[in-house]
PDB file of C-alpha atoms and ligand atoms in Angstrom:
ATOM      1  CA  MET W  30     -11.540 165.682  82.993  1.00 93.00           C
ATOM      2  CA  ILE W  31     -13.677 168.555  81.744  1.00 96.00           C
ATOM      3  CA  ARG W  32     -16.435 167.345  79.451  1.00 97.00           C
ATOM      4  CA  PHE W  33     -17.818 169.881  76.978  1.00 98.00           C
ATOM      5  CA  GLU W  34     -21.173 168.935  75.472  1.00 98.00           C
ATOM      6  CA  VAL W  35     -21.573 171.163  72.412  1.00 98.00           C
ATOM      7  CA  PHE W  36     -24.983 171.689  70.795  1.00 98.00           C
ATOM      8  CA  THR W  37     -24.744 173.086  67.284  1.00 98.00           C
ATOM      9  CA  LEU W  38     -26.182 172.894  63.788  1.00 98.00           C
ATOM     10  CA  PHE W  39     -22.642 172.720  62.357  1.00 98.00           C
ATOM     11  CA  PRO W  40     -20.589 170.132  64.260  1.00 98.00           C
ATOM     12  CA  ASP W  41     -18.137 169.746  61.358  1.00 98.00           C
ATOM     13  CA  ILE W  42     -16.818 173.259  61.962  1.00 97.00           C
ATOM     14  CA  PHE W  43     -15.216 172.012  65.179  1.00 98.00           C
ATOM     15  CA  LEU W  44     -13.364 168.973  63.868  1.00 98.00           C
ATOM     16  CA  PRO W  45     -10.151 170.360  62.335  1.00 98.00           C
ATOM     17  CA  TYR W  46      -9.511 172.610  65.302  1.00 98.00           C
ATOM     18  CA  LEU W  47     -10.138 169.888  67.866  1.00 97.00           C
ATOM     19  CA  GLU W  48      -7.813 167.582  65.947  1.00 97.00           C
ATOM     20  CA  SER W  49      -4.862 169.981  66.017  1.00 96.00           C
ATOM     21  CA  GLY W  50      -2.254 171.111  68.508  1.00 96.00           C
ATOM     22  CA  ILE W  51      -2.967 171.513  72.192  1.00 97.00           C
ATOM     23  CA  LEU W  52      -6.627 170.512  72.033  1.00 98.00           C
ATOM     24  CA  HIS W  53      -5.785 167.318  70.214  1.00 98.00           C
ATOM     25  CA  ARG W  54      -3.149 166.457  72.809  1.00 98.00           C
ATOM     26  CA  ALA W  55      -5.348 167.343  75.781  1.00 97.00           C
ATOM     27  CA  ARG W  56      -8.109 165.133  74.395  1.00 97.00           C
ATOM     28  CA  LYS W  57      -5.701 162.239  73.841  1.00 98.00           C
ATOM     29  CA  LYS W  58      -4.404 162.608  77.405  1.00 97.00           C
ATOM     30  CA  GLY W  59      -7.969 162.407  78.709  1.00 97.00           C
ATOM     31  CA  LEU W  60      -7.856 165.906  80.235  1.00 96.00           C
ATOM     32  CA  VAL W  61     -10.777 167.137  78.178  1.00 97.00           C
ATOM     33  CA  ALA W  62     -13.577 165.596  76.123  1.00 97.00           C
ATOM     34  CA  ILE W  63     -15.534 167.531  73.525  1.00 98.00           C
ATOM     35  CA  ASN W  64     -18.751 165.817  72.484  1.00 98.00           C
ATOM     36  CA  LEU W  65     -20.527 167.338  69.492  1.00 98.00           C
ATOM     37  CA  HIS W  66     -24.308 167.087  69.206  1.00 98.00           C
ATOM     38  CA  ASN W  67     -26.149 168.132  66.065  1.00 98.00           C
ATOM     39  CA  ILE W  68     -29.371 169.857  67.109  1.00 98.00           C
ATOM     40  CA  ARG W  69     -30.919 168.726  63.818  1.00 98.00           C
ATOM     41  CA  ASP W  70     -30.775 165.122  65.055  1.00 98.00           C
ATOM     42  CA  TRP W  71     -33.417 166.003  67.662  1.00 97.00           C
ATOM     43  CA  THR W  72     -36.023 167.315  65.225  1.00 98.00           C
ATOM     44  CA  THR W  73     -39.109 165.143  64.874  1.00 96.00           C
ATOM     45  CA  ASP W  74     -40.584 166.440  61.607  1.00 97.00           C
ATOM     46  CA  ARG W  75     -39.911 164.935  58.207  1.00 97.00           C
ATOM     47  CA  HIS W  76     -37.809 167.859  56.976  1.00 98.00           C
ATOM     48  CA  HIS W  77     -35.728 168.243  60.152  1.00 98.00           C
ATOM     49  CA  VAL W  78     -36.572 171.911  60.496  1.00 98.00           C
ATOM     50  CA  THR W  79     -34.687 173.814  63.196  1.00 98.00           C
ATOM     51  CA  ASP W  80     -35.800 177.387  62.466  1.00 97.00           C
ATOM     52  CA  ASP W  81     -39.006 179.280  61.792  1.00 97.00           C
ATOM     53  CA  LEU W  82     -40.360 182.767  61.066  1.00 97.00           C
ATOM     54  CA  PRO W  83     -40.410 185.256  63.938  1.00 96.00           C
ATOM     55  CA  TYR W  84     -43.758 185.984  65.604  1.00 97.00           C
ATOM     56  CA  GLY W  85     -44.561 189.649  65.072  1.00 96.00           C
ATOM     57  CA  GLY W  86     -42.923 189.662  61.668  1.00 96.00           C
ATOM     58  CA  GLY W  87     -39.655 191.179  60.598  1.00 94.00           C
ATOM     59  CA  GLY W  88     -36.717 189.627  58.792  1.00 90.00           C
ATOM     60  CA  GLY W  89     -34.610 186.638  59.615  1.00 93.00           C
ATOM     61  CA  MET W  90     -35.326 183.267  61.101  1.00 96.00           C
ATOM     62  CA  VAL W  91     -35.460 182.139  64.702  1.00 97.00           C
ATOM     63  CA  MET W  92     -34.160 178.839  66.103  1.00 97.00           C
ATOM     64  CA  LYS W  93     -37.087 176.729  67.281  1.00 98.00           C
ATOM     65  CA  PRO W  94     -37.186 175.718  70.945  1.00 98.00           C
ATOM     66  CA  GLU W  95     -38.252 172.045  70.677  1.00 98.00           C
ATOM     67  CA  PRO W  96     -35.138 170.484  69.104  1.00 98.00           C
ATOM     68  CA  ILE W  97     -32.866 172.479  71.417  1.00 98.00           C
ATOM     69  CA  PHE W  98     -34.734 171.438  74.582  1.00 98.00           C
ATOM     70  CA  HIS W  99     -34.934 167.880  73.334  1.00 98.00           C
ATOM     71  CA  ALA W 100     -31.193 167.726  72.539  1.00 98.00           C
ATOM     72  CA  ILE W 101     -29.993 169.239  75.796  1.00 98.00           C
ATOM     73  CA  GLU W 102     -32.398 167.316  78.014  1.00 97.00           C
ATOM     74  CA  SER W 103     -31.554 164.029  76.283  1.00 97.00           C
ATOM     75  CA  VAL W 104     -27.801 164.491  76.667  1.00 97.00           C
ATOM     76  CA  LEU W 105     -27.542 166.313  79.988  1.00 96.00           C
ATOM     77  CA  GLY W 106     -30.677 165.058  81.722  1.00 94.00           C
ATOM     78  CA  ASP W 107     -33.716 166.945  82.922  1.00 91.00           C
ATOM     79  CA  PRO W 108     -33.035 168.876  85.030  1.00 89.00           C
ATOM     80  CA  HIS W 109     -29.422 169.073  83.937  1.00 88.00           C
ATOM     81  CA  GLY W 110     -26.850 169.229  86.688  1.00 88.00           C
ATOM     82  CA  CYS W 111     -24.274 171.329  84.865  1.00 94.00           C
ATOM     83  CA  PRO W 112     -24.069 174.838  83.456  1.00 96.00           C
ATOM     84  CA  VAL W 113     -25.500 175.327  79.969  1.00 97.00           C
ATOM     85  CA  ILE W 114     -23.943 178.342  78.305  1.00 98.00           C
ATOM     86  CA  LEU W 115     -25.474 180.080  75.304  1.00 98.00           C
ATOM     87  CA  LEU W 116     -22.865 181.748  73.094  1.00 98.00           C
ATOM     88  CA  THR W 117     -24.327 185.083  72.042  1.00 97.00           C
ATOM     89  CA  PRO W 118     -23.191 188.687  71.573  1.00 96.00           C
ATOM     90  CA  GLN W 119     -25.699 189.561  74.319  1.00 96.00           C
ATOM     91  CA  GLY W 120     -23.847 187.535  76.960  1.00 97.00           C
ATOM     92  CA  ARG W 121     -21.411 188.628  79.644  1.00 98.00           C
ATOM     93  CA  LYS W 122     -17.958 189.283  78.249  1.00 98.00           C
ATOM     94  CA  PHE W 123     -15.498 186.383  78.152  1.00 98.00           C
ATOM     95  CA  ASP W 124     -12.020 186.953  79.551  1.00 97.00           C
ATOM     96  CA  GLN W 125      -9.233 185.058  81.310  1.00 96.00           C
ATOM     97  CA  ALA W 126     -11.000 185.251  84.671  1.00 95.00           C
ATOM     98  CA  VAL W 127     -14.171 183.695  83.214  1.00 97.00           C
ATOM     99  CA  ALA W 128     -12.024 181.001  81.573  1.00 97.00           C
ATOM    100  CA  ALA W 129     -10.355 180.220  84.919  1.00 95.00           C
ATOM    101  CA  ASP W 130     -13.722 180.104  86.602  1.00 96.00           C
ATOM    102  CA  LEU W 131     -15.085 177.636  84.024  1.00 96.00           C
ATOM    103  CA  ALA W 132     -11.924 175.552  84.259  1.00 95.00           C
ATOM    104  CA  GLY W 133     -12.427 175.416  88.020  1.00 91.00           C
ATOM    105  CA  VAL W 134      -8.701 175.953  88.328  1.00 68.00           C
ATOM    106  CA  PRO W 135      -7.598 178.861  90.473  1.00 58.00           C
ATOM    107  CA  PHE W 136      -4.461 180.405  88.911  1.00 50.00           C
ATOM    108  CA  ASP W 137      -1.332 178.387  89.709  1.00 51.00           C
ATOM    109  CA  GLU W 138      -3.161 175.634  91.595  1.00 53.00           C
ATOM    110  CA  PRO W 139      -2.431 172.095  90.422  1.00 53.00           C
ATOM    111  CA  VAL W 140      -5.904 170.606  90.850  1.00 56.00           C
ATOM    112  CA  THR W 141      -7.421 168.424  88.189  1.00 64.00           C
ATOM    113  CA  PRO W 142     -10.930 169.592  87.405  1.00 69.00           C
ATOM    114  CA  GLU W 143     -13.750 167.104  86.912  1.00 82.00           C
ATOM    115  CA  HIS W 144     -16.946 168.515  85.518  1.00 93.00           C
ATOM    116  CA  GLN W 145     -19.268 168.975  82.564  1.00 96.00           C
ATOM    117  CA  ILE W 146     -20.192 172.156  80.676  1.00 97.00           C
ATOM    118  CA  GLY W 147     -22.942 172.460  78.043  1.00 98.00           C
ATOM    119  CA  LEU W 148     -22.354 174.934  75.212  1.00 98.00           C
ATOM    120  CA  LEU W 149     -25.212 176.001  72.967  1.00 98.00           C
ATOM    121  CA  CYS W 150     -24.306 177.692  69.676  1.00 98.00           C
ATOM    122  CA  GLY W 151     -26.934 180.018  68.266  1.00 94.00           C
ATOM    123  CA  ARG W 152     -27.472 180.527  64.534  1.00 87.00           C
ATOM    124  CA  TYR W 153     -29.867 182.516  62.346  1.00 83.00           C
ATOM    125  CA  GLU W 154     -31.094 185.852  63.657  1.00 85.00           C
ATOM    126  CA  GLY W 155     -31.813 184.572  67.096  1.00 92.00           C
ATOM    127  CA  ILE W 156     -33.071 181.877  69.337  1.00 97.00           C
ATOM    128  CA  ASP W 157     -36.552 181.475  70.829  1.00 98.00           C
ATOM    129  CA  GLU W 158     -36.545 183.437  74.084  1.00 97.00           C
ATOM    130  CA  ARG W 159     -37.902 180.439  76.051  1.00 98.00           C
ATOM    131  CA  VAL W 160     -34.537 178.721  75.529  1.00 98.00           C
ATOM    132  CA  ARG W 161     -32.881 181.657  77.286  1.00 98.00           C
ATOM    133  CA  GLN W 162     -35.453 181.792  80.056  1.00 97.00           C
ATOM    134  CA  HIS W 163     -35.917 178.132  80.862  1.00 97.00           C
ATOM    135  CA  LEU W 164     -32.956 176.148  79.574  1.00 97.00           C
ATOM    136  CA  VAL W 165     -29.658 177.994  79.595  1.00 97.00           C
ATOM    137  CA  SER W 166     -27.979 179.031  82.827  1.00 96.00           C
ATOM    138  CA  ASP W 167     -25.483 181.534  81.456  1.00 97.00           C
ATOM    139  CA  GLU W 168     -24.824 183.602  78.331  1.00 98.00           C
ATOM    140  CA  ILE W 169     -21.322 184.469  77.156  1.00 98.00           C
ATOM    141  CA  SER W 170     -20.020 186.784  74.426  1.00 98.00           C
ATOM    142  CA  ILE W 171     -16.435 186.680  73.190  1.00 98.00           C
ATOM    143  CA  GLY W 172     -16.480 190.348  72.181  1.00 98.00           C
ATOM    144  CA  ASP W 173     -18.499 193.256  70.903  1.00 97.00           C
ATOM    145  CA  TYR W 174     -18.936 192.084  67.321  1.00 97.00           C
ATOM    146  CA  VAL W 175     -21.434 189.809  65.666  1.00 96.00           C
ATOM    147  CA  LEU W 176     -20.401 186.437  64.276  1.00 97.00           C
ATOM    148  CA  SER W 177     -22.564 184.254  62.046  1.00 96.00           C
ATOM    149  CA  GLY W 178     -23.052 181.812  64.887  1.00 97.00           C
ATOM    150  CA  GLY W 179     -21.786 180.739  68.262  1.00 98.00           C
ATOM    151  CA  GLU W 180     -19.451 178.007  66.941  1.00 98.00           C
ATOM    152  CA  LEU W 181     -16.298 180.125  66.765  1.00 98.00           C
ATOM    153  CA  ALA W 182     -17.101 181.558  70.178  1.00 98.00           C
ATOM    154  CA  ALA W 183     -17.497 178.044  71.604  1.00 98.00           C
ATOM    155  CA  LEU W 184     -14.109 177.067  70.172  1.00 98.00           C
ATOM    156  CA  VAL W 185     -12.531 180.166  71.696  1.00 98.00           C
ATOM    157  CA  LEU W 186     -13.998 179.274  75.075  1.00 98.00           C
ATOM    158  CA  ILE W 187     -13.007 175.595  74.851  1.00 98.00           C
ATOM    159  CA  ASP W 188      -9.458 176.511  73.847  1.00 98.00           C
ATOM    160  CA  ALA W 189      -8.949 179.110  76.582  1.00 98.00           C
ATOM    161  CA  VAL W 190     -10.394 176.801  79.259  1.00 97.00           C
ATOM    162  CA  THR W 191      -8.431 173.734  78.123  1.00 97.00           C
ATOM    163  CA  ARG W 192      -5.104 175.585  78.323  1.00 96.00           C
ATOM    164  CA  LEU W 193      -5.760 176.077  82.039  1.00 95.00           C
ATOM    165  CA  ILE W 194      -6.147 172.383  82.851  1.00 95.00           C
ATOM    166  CA  PRO W 195      -2.940 171.199  84.521  1.00 93.00           C
ATOM    167  CA  GLY W 196      -0.981 169.048  82.043  1.00 94.00           C
ATOM    168  CA  ALA W 197      -2.613 170.475  78.902  1.00 95.00           C
ATOM    169  CA  LEU W 198       0.444 172.490  77.925  1.00 94.00           C
ATOM    170  CA  GLY W 199       3.909 171.040  77.309  1.00 82.00           C
ATOM    171  CA  ASP W 200       5.427 173.544  79.749  1.00 78.00           C
ATOM    172  CA  PRO W 201       3.956 172.873  83.223  1.00 72.00           C
ATOM    173  CA  ASP W 202       4.023 176.613  83.964  1.00 75.00           C
ATOM    174  CA  GLY W 203       2.805 177.518  80.483  1.00 74.00           C
ATOM    175  CA  ALA W 204      -0.632 178.827  81.325  1.00 82.00           C
ATOM    176  CA  SER W 205       0.559 180.919  84.241  1.00 79.00           C
ATOM    177  CA  LYS W 206       3.032 182.648  81.914  1.00 77.00           C
ATOM    178  CA  ASP W 207       0.499 183.484  79.204  1.00 82.00           C
ATOM    179  CA  SER W 208      -0.512 187.055  78.541  1.00 81.00           C
ATOM    180  CA  HIS W 209      -3.446 187.896  80.842  1.00 81.00           C
ATOM    181  CA  ALA W 210      -2.696 185.069  83.300  1.00 78.00           C
ATOM    182  CA  SER W 211      -1.103 187.518  85.731  1.00 84.00           C
ATOM    183  CA  GLY W 212      -3.366 190.312  84.553  1.00 92.00           C
ATOM    184  CA  LEU W 213      -0.543 191.715  82.379  1.00 97.00           C
ATOM    185  CA  LEU W 214       0.479 191.333  78.742  1.00 97.00           C
ATOM    186  CA  GLU W 215       3.427 189.051  78.084  1.00 96.00           C
ATOM    187  CA  HIS W 216       7.012 190.258  77.623  1.00 97.00           C
ATOM    188  CA  PRO W 217       8.689 189.979  74.176  1.00 97.00           C
ATOM    189  CA  HIS W 218      10.222 186.651  73.126  1.00 98.00           C
ATOM    190  CA  TYR W 219      13.333 185.958  71.060  1.00 98.00           C
ATOM    191  CA  THR W 220      14.997 182.812  69.727  1.00 98.00           C
ATOM    192  CA  ARG W 221      18.061 182.129  67.580  1.00 97.00           C
ATOM    193  CA  PRO W 222      19.801 183.586  65.642  1.00 98.00           C
ATOM    194  CA  PRO W 223      21.186 186.280  67.973  1.00 98.00           C
ATOM    195  CA  GLU W 224      21.313 188.663  65.028  1.00 98.00           C
ATOM    196  CA  PHE W 225      18.881 188.621  62.111  1.00 98.00           C
ATOM    197  CA  ARG W 226      19.126 191.197  59.289  1.00 98.00           C
ATOM    198  CA  GLY W 227      21.099 193.430  61.594  1.00 98.00           C
ATOM    199  CA  TRP W 228      18.481 193.262  64.388  1.00 98.00           C
ATOM    200  CA  SER W 229      19.974 191.973  67.621  1.00 98.00           C
ATOM    201  CA  VAL W 230      18.415 190.107  70.518  1.00 98.00           C
ATOM    202  CA  PRO W 231      18.560 192.325  73.652  1.00 98.00           C
ATOM    203  CA  GLU W 232      21.952 191.763  75.269  1.00 98.00           C
ATOM    204  CA  ILE W 233      20.482 190.948  78.667  1.00 98.00           C
ATOM    205  CA  LEU W 234      18.778 187.781  77.376  1.00 98.00           C
ATOM    206  CA  LEU W 235      22.201 186.394  76.415  1.00 98.00           C
ATOM    207  CA  SER W 236      23.767 187.302  79.766  1.00 98.00           C
ATOM    208  CA  GLY W 237      22.787 184.160  81.687  1.00 97.00           C
ATOM    209  CA  ASP W 238      21.873 186.354  84.677  1.00 98.00           C
ATOM    210  CA  HIS W 239      18.496 184.843  85.532  1.00 98.00           C
ATOM    211  CA  ALA W 240      17.517 187.379  88.152  1.00 98.00           C
ATOM    212  CA  ARG W 241      18.192 190.316  85.836  1.00 98.00           C
ATOM    213  CA  ILE W 242      16.400 188.543  82.965  1.00 98.00           C
ATOM    214  CA  ALA W 243      13.355 187.945  85.169  1.00 98.00           C
ATOM    215  CA  ARG W 244      13.280 191.608  86.183  1.00 98.00           C
ATOM    216  CA  TRP W 245      13.731 192.750  82.565  1.00 98.00           C
ATOM    217  CA  ARG W 246      10.843 190.540  81.465  1.00 98.00           C
ATOM    218  CA  ARG W 247       8.652 191.827  84.256  1.00 98.00           C
ATOM    219  CA  GLU W 248       9.412 195.422  83.282  1.00 98.00           C
ATOM    220  CA  GLN W 249       8.757 194.724  79.597  1.00 98.00           C
ATOM    221  CA  SER W 250       5.469 193.173  80.598  1.00 97.00           C
ATOM    222  CA  LEU W 251       4.554 196.214  82.674  1.00 98.00           C
ATOM    223  CA  LEU W 252       5.678 198.591  79.912  1.00 98.00           C
ATOM    224  CA  ARG W 253       3.631 196.802  77.244  1.00 98.00           C
ATOM    225  CA  THR W 254       0.565 196.722  79.409  1.00 98.00           C
ATOM    226  CA  TRP W 255       0.989 200.392  80.327  1.00 98.00           C
ATOM    227  CA  LEU W 256       1.339 201.356  76.655  1.00 98.00           C
ATOM    228  CA  ARG W 257      -1.258 199.080  75.087  1.00 98.00           C
ATOM    229  CA  ARG W 258      -3.792 198.119  77.749  1.00 97.00           C
ATOM    230  CA  PRO W 259      -3.504 200.495  80.711  1.00 97.00           C
ATOM    231  CA  ASP W 260      -7.004 199.363  81.782  1.00 97.00           C
ATOM    232  CA  LEU W 261      -5.498 195.994  82.786  1.00 96.00           C
ATOM    233  CA  LEU W 262      -3.149 197.538  85.340  1.00 97.00           C
ATOM    234  CA  HIS W 263      -6.019 198.147  87.765  1.00 95.00           C
ATOM    235  CA  GLY W 264      -6.752 194.427  88.132  1.00 93.00           C
ATOM    236  CA  ALA W 265      -3.132 193.166  88.048  1.00 95.00           C
ATOM    237  CA  HIS W 266      -1.173 191.882  91.042  1.00 93.00           C
ATOM    238  CA  LEU W 267       1.664 194.383  91.395  1.00 96.00           C
ATOM    239  CA  SER W 268       4.598 194.438  93.807  1.00 96.00           C
ATOM    240  CA  ASP W 269       6.092 197.579  95.334  1.00 97.00           C
ATOM    241  CA  GLU W 270       8.890 197.313  92.789  1.00 97.00           C
ATOM    242  CA  ASP W 271       6.317 197.140  89.954  1.00 97.00           C
ATOM    243  CA  HIS W 272       4.621 200.260  91.291  1.00 97.00           C
ATOM    244  CA  ARG W 273       7.932 202.112  91.443  1.00 97.00           C
ATOM    245  CA  TYR W 274       8.680 201.148  87.828  1.00 98.00           C
ATOM    246  CA  LEU W 275       5.240 202.300  86.654  1.00 97.00           C
ATOM    247  CA  ASN W 276       5.490 205.555  88.588  1.00 97.00           C
ATOM    248  CA  ASN W 277       8.814 206.224  86.876  1.00 97.00           C
ATOM    249  CA  LEU W 278       7.194 205.618  83.489  1.00 95.00           C
ATOM    250  CA  GLY W 279       4.489 208.125  84.367  1.00 87.00           C
ATOM    251  CA  ASP W 280       7.039 210.674  85.563  1.00 90.00           C
ATOM    252  CA  ALA W 281       9.192 210.178  82.452  1.00 84.00           C
ATOM    253  CA  THR W 282       6.306 210.987  80.111  1.00 78.00           C
ATOM    254  CA  GLU W 283       5.179 214.009  82.082  1.00 75.00           C
ATOM    255  CA  GLU W 284       8.599 215.673  81.823  1.00 63.00           C
TER     256      GLU W 284
HETATM  257  N1  ADE H 317     -22.529 184.588  68.338  1.00 54.03           N
HETATM  258  C1  ADE H 317     -22.483 185.586  67.452  1.00 54.03           C
HETATM  259  N2  ADE H 317     -21.645 186.567  67.826  1.00 54.03           N
HETATM  260  C2  ADE H 317     -21.098 186.156  69.023  1.00 54.03           C
HETATM  261  C3  ADE H 317     -20.175 186.725  69.931  1.00 54.03           C
HETATM  262  N3  ADE H 317     -19.602 187.917  69.721  1.00 54.03           N
HETATM  263  N4  ADE H 317     -19.882 186.031  71.049  1.00 54.03           N
HETATM  264  C4  ADE H 317     -20.473 184.842  71.291  1.00 54.03           C
HETATM  265  N5  ADE H 317     -21.349 184.269  70.470  1.00 54.03           N
HETATM  266  C5  ADE H 317     -21.669 184.908  69.334  1.00 54.03           C
END
């Protein structure tokens, strides 16, 4: 089981998402636990204050260090024996490889991970720098844009990591087929009816020829990645046949 210990000022934000779909099922199966801790519960003053004015002036409020240290040390121990990740736009960029690393599941390997991860969600304009320096072990950003807090980013991380735990998806191969799992974007999908408003499902998918279907899907995946995210091709695992297909695409557009 992977245990996420989430430290936030807004635990309620998490509930509907954690109670739906794959996360709900993974929690029920005991593959993942998500424990929510309200930082406000670790304040010691009468008004439960978690933020204060920035030293040096300027706008905005800064999250105070004491309740954050108190919360994390109470729940995870001092010193804590697990990573504590601050969600912030200043962190290293989150992607499928980081998710796999946090899951502790190498791609395609059926091991059941067993560990704990602390997630700290920032709010207000910032967080006292001493939290960064002396409490958190890692900082992660989910993209180059600024959210109102780290809660959505924490949910993104929890979701992406949970999908990688063996047994979390209905399809045992599900996660290895996802876009990005192989370093490529996924091929197109179709379901019934075979014709809808005059638009037909590609003939090959109805052919029953599994080898040709697999090759078609692979080529669609390569084509999509080449068109939309050529940067991903550098890190993808490609066969000689894949290289030949991509070279042909290049040649075709140069003519
Ligand atoms: N908090 C605010 N913006 C964020 C981002 N882009 N990633 C992670 N945490 C954030």
